[in-house]
């Protein structure tokens, strides 16, 4: 479940507890990819530390969590993607659904990488038997709104997130791309 996921231009490399530890401690020579000098920033350090705690508390959820998005040729990390947890961990508390989150670092945006990475991760989840997907997106986040709508997600509600403010909830029920 933790093997790299390959798509046409990308590799999604699972961040094991060891790799997250190396990222947080700045042990870059232990990473199988190159990381931007300014990453992880404070926000993403908190994010990675949270994921590391979740992994220690419940190793079974680890394969669903964060992966580095890597360009296979240059081994450059250009972003990250993952689910909030295994089925059942999502903003709508739907028992069978997983919630996806993603970031592409600024120099690599607008090249279709986010769309490609989300498709690849959702295909992996379908191999695990998951067919319900959730995404929470700020109403101001035009790129992400475009992305989820293009993938076929439907708006189904909204909630307030203490860190991110108002978020629209999107859902996709799909066992194959149409
Ligand atoms: C959202 C994000 C991941 C998109 O990454 P990306 O690789 O640039 O996205 P893509 O190239 O796959 O483009 C996705 C869509 O957004 C559109 N888009 C990208 N940047 C845009 C911008 N600045 N303004 C408007 N639309 C934009 C693209 O045209 C594309 O739409 P289309 O398929 O209808 O043409 C990236 O902007 C990001 O990391 N943002 C910060 C983190 C974040 O918001 N994550 C999502 C939280 S829900």
Tab-separated table of C-alpha atoms and ligand atoms in Angstrom:
chain	number	residue	atom	x	y	z
A	1	UNK	CA	0.000	0.000	0.000
A	2	UNK	CA	2.960	2.316	0.416
A	3	UNK	CA	4.686	1.761	-2.930
A	4	UNK	CA	5.204	4.856	-5.068
A	5	UNK	CA	2.249	5.722	-7.294
A	6	UNK	CA	3.282	6.553	-10.852
A	7	UNK	CA	1.383	8.746	-13.304
A	8	UNK	CA	2.380	10.062	-16.711
A	9	UNK	CA	4.715	12.805	-15.381
A	10	UNK	CA	4.742	12.256	-11.616
A	11	UNK	CA	5.632	9.910	-8.824
A	12	UNK	CA	3.758	10.053	-5.498
A	13	UNK	CA	6.228	8.935	-2.851
A	14	UNK	CA	4.745	7.879	0.479
A	15	UNK	CA	6.199	9.818	3.397
A	16	UNK	CA	7.052	7.192	5.974
A	17	UNK	CA	7.565	8.240	9.608
A	18	UNK	CA	11.303	8.038	8.903
A	19	UNK	CA	11.058	10.399	5.908
A	20	UNK	CA	8.844	12.841	7.808
A	21	UNK	CA	11.368	12.765	10.652
A	22	UNK	CA	14.203	13.478	8.200
A	23	UNK	CA	12.244	16.387	6.705
A	24	UNK	CA	11.500	17.893	10.118
A	25	UNK	CA	15.108	17.492	11.288
A	26	UNK	CA	16.603	18.841	8.049
A	27	UNK	CA	18.376	15.560	7.257
A	28	UNK	CA	17.979	16.120	3.517
A	29	UNK	CA	20.658	13.639	2.489
A	30	UNK	CA	18.340	10.853	3.715
A	31	UNK	CA	15.521	11.850	1.333
A	32	UNK	CA	14.972	10.088	-2.014
A	33	UNK	CA	14.073	13.438	-3.629
A	34	UNK	CA	15.215	17.080	-3.577
A	35	UNK	CA	13.220	19.493	-1.423
A	36	UNK	CA	12.965	23.286	-1.932
A	37	UNK	CA	15.226	25.230	0.471
A	38	UNK	CA	12.258	27.034	2.051
A	39	UNK	CA	10.158	23.899	2.671
A	40	UNK	CA	8.762	22.830	5.036
A	41	UNK	CA	7.727	26.308	6.220
A	42	UNK	CA	6.179	26.783	9.670
A	43	UNK	CA	2.684	25.861	8.481
A	44	UNK	CA	3.826	22.668	6.806
A	45	UNK	CA	6.127	21.780	9.718
A	46	UNK	CA	3.021	21.759	11.930
A	47	UNK	CA	1.197	19.729	9.267
A	48	UNK	CA	3.998	17.139	9.013
A	49	UNK	CA	4.368	16.912	12.804
A	50	UNK	CA	0.602	16.304	13.069
A	51	UNK	CA	0.762	13.548	10.452
A	52	UNK	CA	3.713	11.985	12.286
A	53	UNK	CA	1.733	11.908	15.556
A	54	UNK	CA	-1.241	10.341	13.747
A	55	UNK	CA	1.051	7.667	12.310
A	56	UNK	CA	2.496	6.828	15.719
A	57	UNK	CA	-0.957	6.709	17.327
A	58	UNK	CA	-2.423	4.498	14.600
A	59	UNK	CA	0.087	2.934	12.139
A	60	UNK	CA	-2.806	1.461	10.138
A	61	UNK	CA	-3.805	4.880	8.901
A	62	UNK	CA	-0.294	5.814	7.733
A	63	UNK	CA	-0.568	4.575	4.095
A	64	UNK	CA	-3.496	6.969	3.522
A	65	UNK	CA	-1.610	10.050	4.656
A	66	UNK	CA	0.833	12.347	2.960
A	67	UNK	CA	2.935	11.657	-0.147
A	68	UNK	CA	5.557	13.818	-1.842
A	69	UNK	CA	4.786	14.717	-5.453
A	70	UNK	CA	8.073	14.131	-7.277
A	71	UNK	CA	9.286	14.691	-10.845
A	72	UNK	CA	10.833	11.304	-11.666
A	73	UNK	CA	13.632	12.664	-13.891
A	74	UNK	CA	15.079	15.370	-11.650
A	75	UNK	CA	13.843	13.793	-8.375
A	76	UNK	CA	12.515	17.261	-7.463
A	77	UNK	CA	9.673	17.417	-4.932
A	78	UNK	CA	7.083	19.833	-6.359
A	79	UNK	CA	4.281	19.446	-3.831
A	80	UNK	CA	2.432	17.003	-1.624
A	81	UNK	CA	-0.858	15.151	-1.598
A	82	UNK	CA	-2.708	12.712	0.606
A	83	UNK	CA	-5.909	11.781	2.336
A	84	UNK	CA	-6.904	13.008	5.775
A	85	UNK	CA	-6.991	9.373	6.850
A	86	UNK	CA	-8.550	6.041	5.931
A	87	UNK	CA	-12.244	5.770	4.934
A	88	UNK	CA	-14.430	7.512	7.511
A	89	UNK	CA	-12.003	10.397	8.216
A	90	UNK	CA	-13.493	13.282	6.278
A	91	UNK	CA	-15.310	16.579	6.790
A	92	UNK	CA	-18.725	14.991	6.173
A	93	UNK	CA	-18.063	11.996	8.439
A	94	UNK	CA	-19.156	9.623	5.724
A	95	UNK	CA	-18.151	6.113	6.720
A	96	UNK	CA	-16.908	5.029	3.298
A	97	UNK	CA	-15.373	8.266	2.051
A	98	UNK	CA	-11.820	9.598	2.040
A	99	UNK	CA	-10.917	13.300	1.899
A	100	UNK	CA	-8.131	14.459	-0.374
A	101	UNK	CA	-5.789	17.424	0.182
A	102	UNK	CA	-2.993	18.698	-2.083
A	103	UNK	CA	-0.444	21.448	-2.644
A	104	UNK	CA	1.760	22.236	-5.622
A	105	UNK	CA	4.686	24.525	-4.808
A	106	UNK	CA	4.337	27.935	-6.556
A	107	UNK	CA	7.033	27.547	-9.266
A	108	UNK	CA	5.273	24.430	-10.585
A	109	UNK	CA	1.662	25.588	-10.671
A	110	UNK	CA	-0.565	25.880	-13.758
A	111	UNK	CA	0.943	22.901	-15.525
A	112	UNK	CA	-1.781	20.424	-14.671
A	113	UNK	CA	0.273	18.703	-11.972
A	114	UNK	CA	-2.407	18.951	-9.267
A	115	UNK	CA	-5.031	17.427	-11.528
A	116	UNK	CA	-2.690	14.616	-12.546
A	117	UNK	CA	-1.685	13.888	-8.930
A	118	UNK	CA	-5.294	13.841	-7.678
A	119	UNK	CA	-6.348	11.472	-10.459
A	120	UNK	CA	-3.468	9.127	-9.643
A	121	UNK	CA	-4.179	9.137	-5.907
A	122	UNK	CA	-7.897	8.556	-6.432
A	123	UNK	CA	-7.106	5.661	-8.776
A	124	UNK	CA	-4.914	4.160	-6.027
A	125	UNK	CA	-7.763	4.552	-3.517
A	126	UNK	CA	-10.166	2.822	-5.888
A	127	UNK	CA	-7.750	-0.117	-5.931
A	128	UNK	CA	-8.234	-0.212	-2.143
A	129	UNK	CA	-12.010	-0.374	-2.697
A	130	UNK	CA	-12.883	3.284	-2.093
A	131	UNK	CA	-15.382	4.973	-4.414
A	132	UNK	CA	-16.461	8.054	-2.398
A	133	UNK	CA	-14.206	11.090	-2.292
A	134	UNK	CA	-14.509	14.387	-0.423
A	135	UNK	CA	-12.662	17.674	-0.948
A	136	UNK	CA	-13.014	20.825	1.204
A	137	UNK	CA	-12.192	24.010	-0.674
A	138	UNK	CA	-12.301	27.692	0.294
A	139	UNK	CA	-14.813	29.634	-1.849
A	140	UNK	CA	-11.907	31.994	-2.728
A	141	UNK	CA	-9.593	29.224	-3.951
A	142	UNK	CA	-10.299	29.503	-7.665
A	143	UNK	CA	-7.626	27.018	-8.853
A	144	UNK	CA	-8.801	24.333	-6.449
A	145	UNK	CA	-12.476	24.969	-7.240
A	146	UNK	CA	-11.703	24.576	-10.925
A	147	UNK	CA	-9.740	21.432	-10.236
A	148	UNK	CA	-12.413	19.594	-8.247
A	149	UNK	CA	-15.208	20.647	-10.605
A	150	UNK	CA	-13.246	19.485	-13.627
A	151	UNK	CA	-12.720	16.105	-11.931
A	152	UNK	CA	-16.475	15.790	-11.518
A	153	UNK	CA	-16.881	16.631	-7.824
A	154	UNK	CA	-20.290	18.072	-6.882
A	155	UNK	CA	-20.786	20.729	-4.194
A	156	UNK	CA	-22.746	19.150	-1.349
A	157	UNK	CA	-22.369	21.468	1.665
A	158	UNK	CA	-20.063	23.732	3.644
A	159	UNK	CA	-18.475	23.994	7.065
A	160	UNK	CA	-16.285	26.317	9.123
A	161	UNK	CA	-12.680	25.313	9.661
A	162	UNK	CA	-10.863	27.047	12.557
A	163	UNK	CA	-7.653	27.313	10.545
A	164	UNK	CA	-8.957	27.793	7.000
A	165	UNK	CA	-12.333	29.552	7.542
A	166	UNK	CA	-15.355	28.750	5.400
A	167	UNK	CA	-14.918	25.696	3.197
A	168	UNK	CA	-17.203	24.286	0.545
A	169	UNK	CA	-17.619	20.523	0.638
A	170	UNK	CA	-17.388	18.592	-2.618
A	171	UNK	CA	-18.084	14.936	-3.209
A	172	UNK	CA	-17.308	12.542	-6.037
A	173	UNK	CA	-18.781	9.065	-6.228
A	174	UNK	CA	-16.868	7.188	-8.844
A	175	UNK	CA	-15.510	3.734	-9.446
A	176	UNK	CA	-14.001	4.750	-12.774
A	177	UNK	CA	-13.228	7.930	-14.717
A	178	UNK	CA	-15.879	8.602	-17.312
B	1	LIG	C1	-4.720	24.451	-5.928
B	1	LIG	C2	-3.379	24.029	-6.505
B	1	LIG	C3	-2.976	22.704	-5.890
B	1	LIG	C4	-3.515	23.875	-8.022
B	1	LIG	O1	-2.280	23.362	-8.519
B	1	LIG	P1	-1.924	23.402	-10.075
B	1	LIG	O2	-0.932	22.317	-10.356
B	1	LIG	O3	-1.551	24.776	-10.452
B	1	LIG	O4	-3.321	23.015	-10.716
B	1	LIG	P2	-3.595	22.564	-12.206
B	1	LIG	O5	-2.498	23.088	-13.093
B	1	LIG	O6	-3.870	21.090	-12.191
B	1	LIG	O7	-4.890	23.397	-12.548
B	1	LIG	C5	-6.128	23.140	-11.946
B	1	LIG	C6	-7.138	24.115	-12.493
B	1	LIG	O8	-6.994	25.388	-11.863
B	1	LIG	C7	-6.790	26.384	-12.859
B	1	LIG	N1	-5.898	27.345	-12.278
B	1	LIG	C8	-4.646	27.107	-11.857
B	1	LIG	N2	-4.142	28.250	-11.313
B	1	LIG	C9	-5.116	29.169	-11.395
B	1	LIG	C10	-5.232	30.537	-10.982
B	1	LIG	N3	-4.216	31.155	-10.364
B	1	LIG	N4	-6.398	31.189	-11.198
B	1	LIG	C11	-7.439	30.553	-11.804
B	1	LIG	N5	-7.397	29.260	-12.211
B	1	LIG	C12	-6.246	28.591	-12.016
B	1	LIG	C13	-6.221	25.651	-14.034
B	1	LIG	O9	-6.441	26.364	-15.242
B	1	LIG	C14	-7.012	24.374	-13.982
B	1	LIG	O10	-8.326	24.575	-14.439
B	1	LIG	P3	-8.809	23.924	-15.819
B	1	LIG	O11	-8.572	22.426	-15.651
B	1	LIG	O12	-10.237	24.291	-15.878
B	1	LIG	O13	-7.933	24.531	-16.863
B	1	LIG	C15	-2.273	25.077	-6.214
B	1	LIG	O14	-2.723	26.328	-6.665
B	1	LIG	C16	-1.875	25.147	-4.750
B	1	LIG	O15	-1.040	24.381	-4.291
B	1	LIG	N6	-2.475	26.077	-3.998
B	1	LIG	C17	-2.158	26.226	-2.564
B	1	LIG	C18	-2.644	25.038	-1.753
B	1	LIG	C19	-4.109	24.773	-1.965
B	1	LIG	O16	-4.902	25.695	-2.130
B	1	LIG	N7	-4.466	23.492	-1.967
B	1	LIG	C20	-5.830	23.050	-2.140
B	1	LIG	C21	-6.594	23.137	-0.869
B	1	LIG	S1	-8.279	22.651	-1.151
